[in-house]
Amino acid sequence: MPGRTIGIVGGGQLGRMLAMAAARLGFHTIILEPEDKCPAAQVAGSQITAAYDDPDALDTLAVLSDIITYEFENVPVDAARVLADKKPVFPPPRALEVSQDRLLEKQFLRDCGIKTADFVAVDSQQEIDDALAQMGGKAVLKTRRLGYDGKGQKVFDQPGQDTDHSFSELGSVPLILESLVPFVAEISVIAVRSPDGEVMSYDPAQNHHKGGILRRSVVPADVPQSSIDAAKKAADTILKRLDYVGVVGVEFFVNSDGEVLANELAPRVHNSGHWTEAACVVSQFEQHIRAICGLPLADCARHSDCEMYNIIGDEVSQLPALLKQADTVVHLYGKAEVRPGRKMGHYTRLKPKHLPA
Ligand code: AMP
C-alpha cells in the first residue's frame, strides 16, 4: 500500500518515469545504480550508488525496500535471484533470463506457439557462412547477449555479400543468425499482468527506427485488425507462460499478408509505450507500479491518437519550439551531457481519436 518503498534496479529514464509514477501513488522509491545523480535518482527518495551485482548494495536494497522491480533487461539474473530470496521481485527473474539471450528468447517464443523469424545459433565464421547460405544469403546476425539499439548486429541483405570477419567483428561471442523478415511494419504491444492473473494491453504502436534507434511510435498502427489481435494474443500468452507480474513490451514484425512474427520481448516498461503517458488516463509506468503492488489495473483505452518522437542528442535544443505546440506533451530525462545518439527525452503529439465508421 502507499507509504511503502519500491526498490528499482537501474537509474535511467525508465526508472525515472517509474519513480514519478510511484510517487503519484504515494510510494517511496530507492534506486540502485552505479552512475551518481542518475536520471531516476533525481526524482526518487534515495540512491544506492553501486554496481548492480554488489552484494552489500543488494542487501541494503532488500532491507530498505518492500518490493523490488527493475528498469532494464540486463540486470544480472543472479542479482535478481539474490533479491528475490529476500523480498518480492517483479517481473520474475525468469523473464530476465529469457530476454537476455536472443536464442533462449526465440526458443521460448516458439514454445509458446508464437511465430518468429527462422533462427540458428552460430559460433564460428564457418557456421555463419553455412547458415547464411541455407537462408538464401539474406539474414541478420546478432550477438545473443547485450545487444541494444541495433548494436551488436550485422545485416546481410545482398546475396553473395562478404561475410568475412563478421564473427570477429561482433566480438567472437555466441551469435544468432535470423532470416531477414520482409516486414511492412514494426509494431509493439505494451501489456500488463496483475498478481492474480488479469492481463490487459494497450493498442500496439507502429514503430519507426533510424540507425537502430527508435525515432517515432504512431498509434493506432496502420496494420490489419487481425495483426493487432494476433500481437495482443501473443503478448497475453507470454505473460501467462512466465507467470509474469508487471508491464512487458513485445516487438513484432508484420508481413505484407498481415502475418505477425515476434522479434523480442523486454521485461519492463518500454520506449514504444511512452505515448501512454499523454494519450491514456493511466500510463504504462503507473500500470507497472499498480501491477507489482497488487493494486487494481486501469483500462488501457486511449483518449487520443498520437505520435511519440524520441528526442535524440542535440535535438534537445528544439525544446522552446516544442513547448509552444499546444498539442504536444514534452518529457526530458535530466541528462546533463548531450551526446550523439543519446536519448534525451521524448514528446507526444496528440490528435483527435479517429473513430471507425
Ligand atoms: P532488435 O535489436 O532485434 O530489436 O533489431 C533492431 C532492428 O533491426 C529491428 O527493429 C528491425 O528493424 C531490424 N531487424 C532485426 N531483426 C530483423 C530480422 N530478422 N529481419 C528484418 N529486420 C530485422
Coordinates of C-alpha atoms and ligand atoms in Angstrom, one line a residue, residues 102 117 140 142 153 178-181 183 186 209 251 253 263-264, ligand 1:
R102 CA 18.2 -14.0 -28.0
A117 CA 11.9 -15.4 -38.0
V140 CA 20.5 -10.7 -39.7
K142 CA 23.1 -10.6 -33.8
Q153 CA 24.2 -6.6 -35.3
E178 CA 17.9 -14.8 -38.1
S179 CA 16.3 -14.9 -41.5
L180 CA 15.7 -11.4 -42.8
V181 CA 12.0 -10.7 -42.4
F183 CA 8.2 -6.8 -43.0
E186 CA 7.1 -3.0 -37.0
H209 CA 13.7 3.2 -36.4
E251 CA 8.1 -6.2 -30.5
F253 CA 7.2 -7.6 -37.5
N263 CA 11.1 -10.3 -32.6
E264 CA 11.8 -9.7 -28.9
Ligands
AMP1 P1 16.4 -5.8 -32.5 O1 17.7 -5.4 -31.8 O2 16.3 -7.3 -32.6 O3 15.2 -5.1 -32.0 O4 16.6 -5.3 -34.0 C1 16.7 -3.9 -34.3 C2 16.0 -3.7 -35.6 O5 16.7 -4.4 -36.7 C3 14.6 -4.1 -35.7 O6 13.7 -3.1 -35.1 C4 14.4 -4.3 -37.2 O7 14.2 -3.0 -37.8 C5 15.7 -4.9 -37.6 N1 15.7 -6.3 -37.6 C6 16.0 -7.1 -36.5 N2 15.8 -8.4 -36.8 C7 15.4 -8.5 -38.0 C8 15.0 -9.6 -38.9 N3 15.1 -10.9 -38.5 N4 14.5 -9.3 -40.1 C9 14.4 -8.0 -40.5 N5 14.8 -6.9 -39.8 C10 15.3 -7.2 -38.6

